[in-house]
């Protein structure tokens, strides 16, 4: 931990319940952590989701805002706080032609596999610019409904494999509990982490990643596979407990004599 400079987090089921705002305890802990190291949030959601779930519930001074890094849509976008606002550093947007192909493949495959649900909450397919996301129960489905739809991940895996066969030139991967994400080839969370290392002139040992889907095939797994130190959690409460201990160790590192 002596070389730790950035702690990176997934969002849903790591910092907060899926599509829900962070708890006050988590918000306070992130503030303390930002006093010691930089923090990255990287997740499949749009920037607006980051705003609603996290940013609106943080009370950070300018110096801490400048230490917060945001990578929506699985690292296909990167934003930093500059000159009093969130500025886009890069975006790996899909072409309109590719977006149309993705929407068609997702729709046809979900219907063929009988995974196009009749009861949904919000849009099933969302254009996030650099990512197209399929959410089986809609973007705004209640967490309990989402967690119960595919507990063993088999539905999502079948859909992912079917869509990937139709779109071999694009990246197709499982996202959250009910979602499939499609981006440009090779653009995933590992891509985002490599861009972060490059932008901040970091080494692998300088970064720690915390996520809930670090298993093989999970959307956090590419970060683990690239050799970044990772810590696996199953819910935001586990993350909060871990961050509390981590902050204490970082404060001790800073205050102890060399």
Short mmCIF file of C-alpha atoms in Angstrom, two decimals:
data_model
loop_
_atom_site.label_atom_id
_atom_site.label_comp_id
_atom_site.label_asym_id
_atom_site.label_seq_id
_atom_site.Cartn_x
_atom_site.Cartn_y
_atom_site.Cartn_z
CA UNK A 1 0.00 0.00 0.00
CA UNK A 2 3.00 2.32 0.27
CA UNK A 3 2.77 3.18 -3.45
CA UNK A 4 -1.03 3.55 -3.55
CA UNK A 5 -2.13 6.71 -5.34
CA UNK A 6 -5.59 5.86 -6.73
CA UNK A 7 -8.48 3.75 -5.43
CA UNK A 8 -10.90 2.81 -8.21
CA UNK A 9 -14.49 1.69 -7.66
CA UNK A 10 -17.28 0.12 -9.63
CA UNK A 11 -20.61 1.85 -8.86
CA UNK A 12 -23.70 -0.39 -8.73
CA UNK A 13 -23.51 -2.98 -5.94
CA UNK A 14 -20.09 -1.66 -4.97
CA UNK A 15 -20.68 1.94 -3.89
CA UNK A 16 -24.49 1.79 -3.89
CA UNK A 17 -27.49 -0.43 -4.45
CA UNK A 18 -28.14 -0.73 -8.19
CA UNK A 19 -29.36 2.57 -9.70
CA UNK A 20 -29.74 4.06 -6.19
CA UNK A 21 -28.04 6.97 -4.44
CA UNK A 22 -25.07 6.29 -2.21
CA UNK A 23 -25.66 6.03 1.51
CA UNK A 24 -24.56 8.88 3.74
CA UNK A 25 -21.90 6.70 5.32
CA UNK A 26 -20.43 5.89 1.90
CA UNK A 27 -20.44 9.56 0.91
CA UNK A 28 -18.59 10.52 4.08
CA UNK A 29 -16.02 7.77 3.61
CA UNK A 30 -15.35 8.82 0.01
CA UNK A 31 -14.68 12.33 1.28
CA UNK A 32 -12.15 11.01 3.80
CA UNK A 33 -10.53 8.79 1.16
CA UNK A 34 -10.16 11.75 -1.21
CA UNK A 35 -8.16 13.46 1.52
CA UNK A 36 -5.53 10.74 1.16
CA UNK A 37 -5.52 9.52 -2.48
CA UNK A 38 -7.23 10.09 -5.81
CA UNK A 39 -10.50 8.21 -6.41
CA UNK A 40 -11.83 6.82 -9.70
CA UNK A 41 -15.40 5.65 -10.31
CA UNK A 42 -15.75 3.47 -13.41
CA UNK A 43 -19.09 1.91 -14.30
CA UNK A 44 -21.43 1.10 -17.17
CA UNK A 45 -23.85 3.94 -16.45
CA UNK A 46 -24.01 7.33 -18.13
CA UNK A 47 -22.52 10.45 -16.54
CA UNK A 48 -26.04 11.49 -15.53
CA UNK A 49 -26.26 8.32 -13.46
CA UNK A 50 -22.99 9.21 -11.72
CA UNK A 51 -24.47 12.64 -10.95
CA UNK A 52 -27.72 11.24 -9.52
CA UNK A 53 -26.18 8.39 -7.56
CA UNK A 54 -22.94 9.92 -6.30
CA UNK A 55 -22.06 13.52 -7.12
CA UNK A 56 -25.32 15.02 -5.84
CA UNK A 57 -24.63 13.49 -2.43
CA UNK A 58 -21.01 14.54 -1.97
CA UNK A 59 -19.93 17.76 -0.28
CA UNK A 60 -16.40 18.24 -1.54
CA UNK A 61 -14.05 21.20 -1.62
CA UNK A 62 -12.25 22.06 -4.87
CA UNK A 63 -9.08 20.22 -3.91
CA UNK A 64 -10.99 16.97 -3.42
CA UNK A 65 -13.07 17.41 -6.56
CA UNK A 66 -9.84 17.67 -8.54
CA UNK A 67 -8.81 14.29 -7.11
CA UNK A 68 -12.03 12.60 -8.29
CA UNK A 69 -11.96 10.87 -11.69
CA UNK A 70 -15.10 9.68 -13.48
CA UNK A 71 -15.28 7.03 -16.21
CA UNK A 72 -18.88 6.42 -17.29
CA UNK A 73 -19.90 3.70 -19.75
CA UNK A 74 -17.14 1.29 -18.67
CA UNK A 75 -14.26 3.67 -19.34
CA UNK A 76 -15.36 4.75 -22.82
CA UNK A 77 -15.58 8.27 -21.36
CA UNK A 78 -13.33 10.12 -18.92
CA UNK A 79 -14.22 13.30 -17.04
CA UNK A 80 -12.30 15.44 -14.56
CA UNK A 81 -13.13 18.53 -12.53
CA UNK A 82 -11.50 21.51 -14.25
CA UNK A 83 -12.30 25.24 -14.06
CA UNK A 84 -15.37 24.68 -11.93
CA UNK A 85 -17.07 21.97 -13.99
CA UNK A 86 -16.77 18.38 -15.20
CA UNK A 87 -14.76 18.36 -18.43
CA UNK A 88 -14.67 15.52 -20.94
CA UNK A 89 -11.10 14.26 -21.46
CA UNK A 90 -12.00 11.68 -24.11
CA UNK A 91 -14.97 9.74 -25.53
CA UNK A 92 -14.88 6.58 -27.65
CA UNK A 93 -18.27 7.06 -29.34
CA UNK A 94 -19.86 4.49 -31.61
CA UNK A 95 -20.80 5.48 -35.16
CA UNK A 96 -24.50 5.83 -36.00
CA UNK A 97 -24.25 2.82 -38.31
CA UNK A 98 -22.74 0.69 -35.54
CA UNK A 99 -25.40 1.84 -33.09
CA UNK A 100 -28.15 0.72 -35.49
CA UNK A 101 -26.50 -2.70 -35.89
CA UNK A 102 -26.20 -3.12 -32.14
CA UNK A 103 -29.82 -2.19 -31.45
CA UNK A 104 -30.99 -4.64 -34.11
CA UNK A 105 -28.80 -7.47 -32.79
CA UNK A 106 -29.90 -6.93 -29.18
CA UNK A 107 -33.58 -6.73 -30.08
CA UNK A 108 -33.59 -9.75 -32.39
CA UNK A 109 -31.52 -11.89 -30.02
CA UNK A 110 -33.55 -11.06 -26.90
CA UNK A 111 -36.81 -11.87 -28.69
CA UNK A 112 -35.43 -15.10 -30.18
CA UNK A 113 -34.28 -16.26 -26.72
CA UNK A 114 -37.60 -15.24 -25.12
CA UNK A 115 -35.79 -12.64 -23.00
CA UNK A 116 -37.74 -9.61 -24.24
CA UNK A 117 -39.87 -9.03 -21.17
CA UNK A 118 -43.43 -7.68 -21.32
CA UNK A 119 -43.26 -5.91 -17.96
CA UNK A 120 -40.47 -3.35 -17.83
CA UNK A 121 -39.52 -0.11 -16.10
CA UNK A 122 -38.12 2.43 -18.57
CA UNK A 123 -36.16 1.88 -21.76
CA UNK A 124 -34.91 -1.63 -22.52
CA UNK A 125 -32.20 -0.37 -24.88
CA UNK A 126 -30.34 2.88 -24.16
CA UNK A 127 -27.93 4.77 -26.41
CA UNK A 128 -25.14 6.05 -24.16
CA UNK A 129 -23.07 7.44 -27.03
CA UNK A 130 -20.00 5.32 -26.51
CA UNK A 131 -22.02 2.33 -25.33
CA UNK A 132 -25.35 0.69 -26.12
CA UNK A 133 -26.89 -0.99 -23.08
CA UNK A 134 -29.64 -3.60 -23.00
CA UNK A 135 -31.48 -3.82 -19.67
CA UNK A 136 -33.90 -6.75 -19.64
CA UNK A 137 -36.33 -5.14 -17.20
CA UNK A 138 -35.74 -1.53 -18.25
CA UNK A 139 -33.34 1.12 -16.98
CA UNK A 140 -35.43 1.95 -13.90
CA UNK A 141 -36.39 -1.52 -12.67
CA UNK A 142 -36.55 -1.91 -8.87
CA UNK A 143 -33.43 -3.56 -7.44
CA UNK A 144 -35.39 -6.54 -6.06
CA UNK A 145 -36.83 -7.28 -9.51
CA UNK A 146 -33.38 -7.01 -11.12
CA UNK A 147 -31.65 -9.28 -8.61
CA UNK A 148 -34.37 -11.92 -9.02
CA UNK A 149 -34.45 -11.98 -12.82
CA UNK A 150 -31.26 -13.95 -13.47
CA UNK A 151 -29.66 -15.02 -10.16
CA UNK A 152 -27.23 -17.48 -11.75
CA UNK A 153 -26.37 -15.26 -14.73
CA UNK A 154 -27.36 -17.88 -17.32
CA UNK A 155 -29.91 -15.70 -19.16
CA UNK A 156 -27.45 -12.87 -19.51
CA UNK A 157 -24.71 -15.20 -20.68
CA UNK A 158 -26.92 -16.73 -23.39
CA UNK A 159 -27.88 -13.31 -24.64
CA UNK A 160 -24.30 -12.06 -24.52
CA UNK A 161 -23.02 -15.05 -26.52
CA UNK A 162 -25.76 -14.74 -29.14
CA UNK A 163 -25.22 -11.00 -29.65
CA UNK A 164 -21.43 -11.37 -29.70
CA UNK A 165 -21.69 -13.88 -32.55
CA UNK A 166 -23.64 -11.30 -34.57
CA UNK A 167 -21.23 -8.44 -33.76
CA UNK A 168 -17.71 -9.95 -33.91
CA UNK A 169 -16.14 -6.54 -34.60
CA UNK A 170 -17.53 -5.01 -31.40
CA UNK A 171 -17.10 -5.66 -27.66
CA UNK A 172 -20.12 -7.40 -26.10
CA UNK A 173 -20.09 -8.17 -22.38
CA UNK A 174 -22.34 -8.73 -19.42
CA UNK A 175 -22.96 -5.57 -17.45
CA UNK A 176 -25.09 -5.30 -14.32
CA UNK A 177 -27.52 -7.90 -13.01
CA UNK A 178 -29.84 -7.65 -16.05
CA UNK A 179 -27.74 -5.83 -18.63
CA UNK A 180 -25.56 -6.33 -21.69
CA UNK A 181 -23.13 -3.58 -22.76
CA UNK A 182 -21.75 -3.10 -26.27
CA UNK A 183 -18.81 -0.82 -27.07
CA UNK A 184 -16.04 -0.52 -29.64
CA UNK A 185 -13.73 -3.53 -29.75
CA UNK A 186 -11.21 -3.63 -26.94
CA UNK A 187 -12.89 -0.83 -25.00
CA UNK A 188 -13.77 -2.11 -21.54
CA UNK A 189 -12.85 -1.32 -17.94
CA UNK A 190 -9.28 -2.44 -18.55
CA UNK A 191 -9.10 0.08 -21.39
CA UNK A 192 -10.26 2.77 -18.98
CA UNK A 193 -7.71 1.75 -16.39
CA UNK A 194 -4.90 1.81 -18.97
CA UNK A 195 -5.96 5.31 -20.01
CA UNK A 196 -5.90 6.39 -16.37
CA UNK A 197 -2.40 4.99 -15.90
CA UNK A 198 -1.29 6.87 -18.99
CA UNK A 199 -2.97 10.18 -18.10
CA UNK A 200 -1.67 10.20 -14.51
CA UNK A 201 1.70 8.57 -15.24
CA UNK A 202 0.98 5.69 -12.88
CA UNK A 203 2.20 2.12 -12.53
CA UNK A 204 -0.05 -0.86 -11.88
CA UNK A 205 1.06 -0.93 -8.22
CA UNK A 206 -0.22 2.62 -7.74
CA UNK A 207 -3.86 1.56 -8.22
CA UNK A 208 -6.31 -0.53 -6.19
CA UNK A 209 -9.66 -1.57 -7.69
CA UNK A 210 -12.80 -2.47 -5.71
CA UNK A 211 -15.68 -4.20 -7.50
CA UNK A 212 -18.46 -6.76 -7.22
CA UNK A 213 -18.00 -8.61 -10.53
CA UNK A 214 -14.39 -9.69 -10.53
CA UNK A 215 -15.23 -13.30 -11.41
CA UNK A 216 -14.26 -14.58 -14.85
CA UNK A 217 -16.77 -13.11 -17.30
CA UNK A 218 -17.80 -10.31 -14.96
CA UNK A 219 -17.52 -6.75 -16.21
CA UNK A 220 -14.87 -5.96 -13.56
CA UNK A 221 -12.74 -8.98 -14.47
CA UNK A 222 -10.72 -7.20 -17.24
CA UNK A 223 -9.20 -4.97 -14.54
CA UNK A 224 -8.09 -8.01 -12.55
CA UNK A 225 -6.77 -9.72 -15.69
CA UNK A 226 -4.47 -6.77 -16.47
CA UNK A 227 -2.70 -7.19 -13.13
CA UNK A 228 -4.25 -4.38 -11.07
CA UNK A 229 -4.58 -5.23 -7.37
CA UNK A 230 -8.28 -5.89 -6.69
CA UNK A 231 -10.60 -6.32 -3.73
CA UNK A 232 -13.89 -8.15 -4.25
CA UNK A 233 -17.15 -7.13 -2.54
CA UNK A 234 -20.79 -8.16 -2.81
CA UNK A 235 -22.54 -4.99 -1.59
CA UNK A 236 -21.89 -1.36 -0.66
CA UNK A 237 -21.78 -2.19 3.05
CA UNK A 238 -18.75 -4.44 2.50
CA UNK A 239 -17.14 -1.64 0.49
CA UNK A 240 -17.78 0.86 3.29
CA UNK A 241 -16.22 -1.45 5.89
CA UNK A 242 -13.18 -1.96 3.66
CA UNK A 243 -12.77 1.76 2.89
CA UNK A 244 -13.00 2.62 6.58
CA UNK A 245 -10.05 0.35 7.35
CA UNK A 246 -8.19 1.56 4.24
CA UNK A 247 -8.56 5.24 5.20
CA UNK A 248 -7.22 4.51 8.68
CA UNK A 249 -4.16 2.80 7.20
CA UNK A 250 -3.55 5.65 4.75
CA UNK A 251 -3.79 8.26 7.50
CA UNK A 252 -1.35 6.20 9.56
CA UNK A 253 1.01 6.00 6.58
CA UNK A 254 0.90 9.77 6.14
CA UNK A 255 1.37 10.69 9.79
CA UNK A 256 3.97 8.15 10.87
CA UNK A 257 7.63 9.27 10.80
CA UNK A 258 9.51 8.08 7.70
#
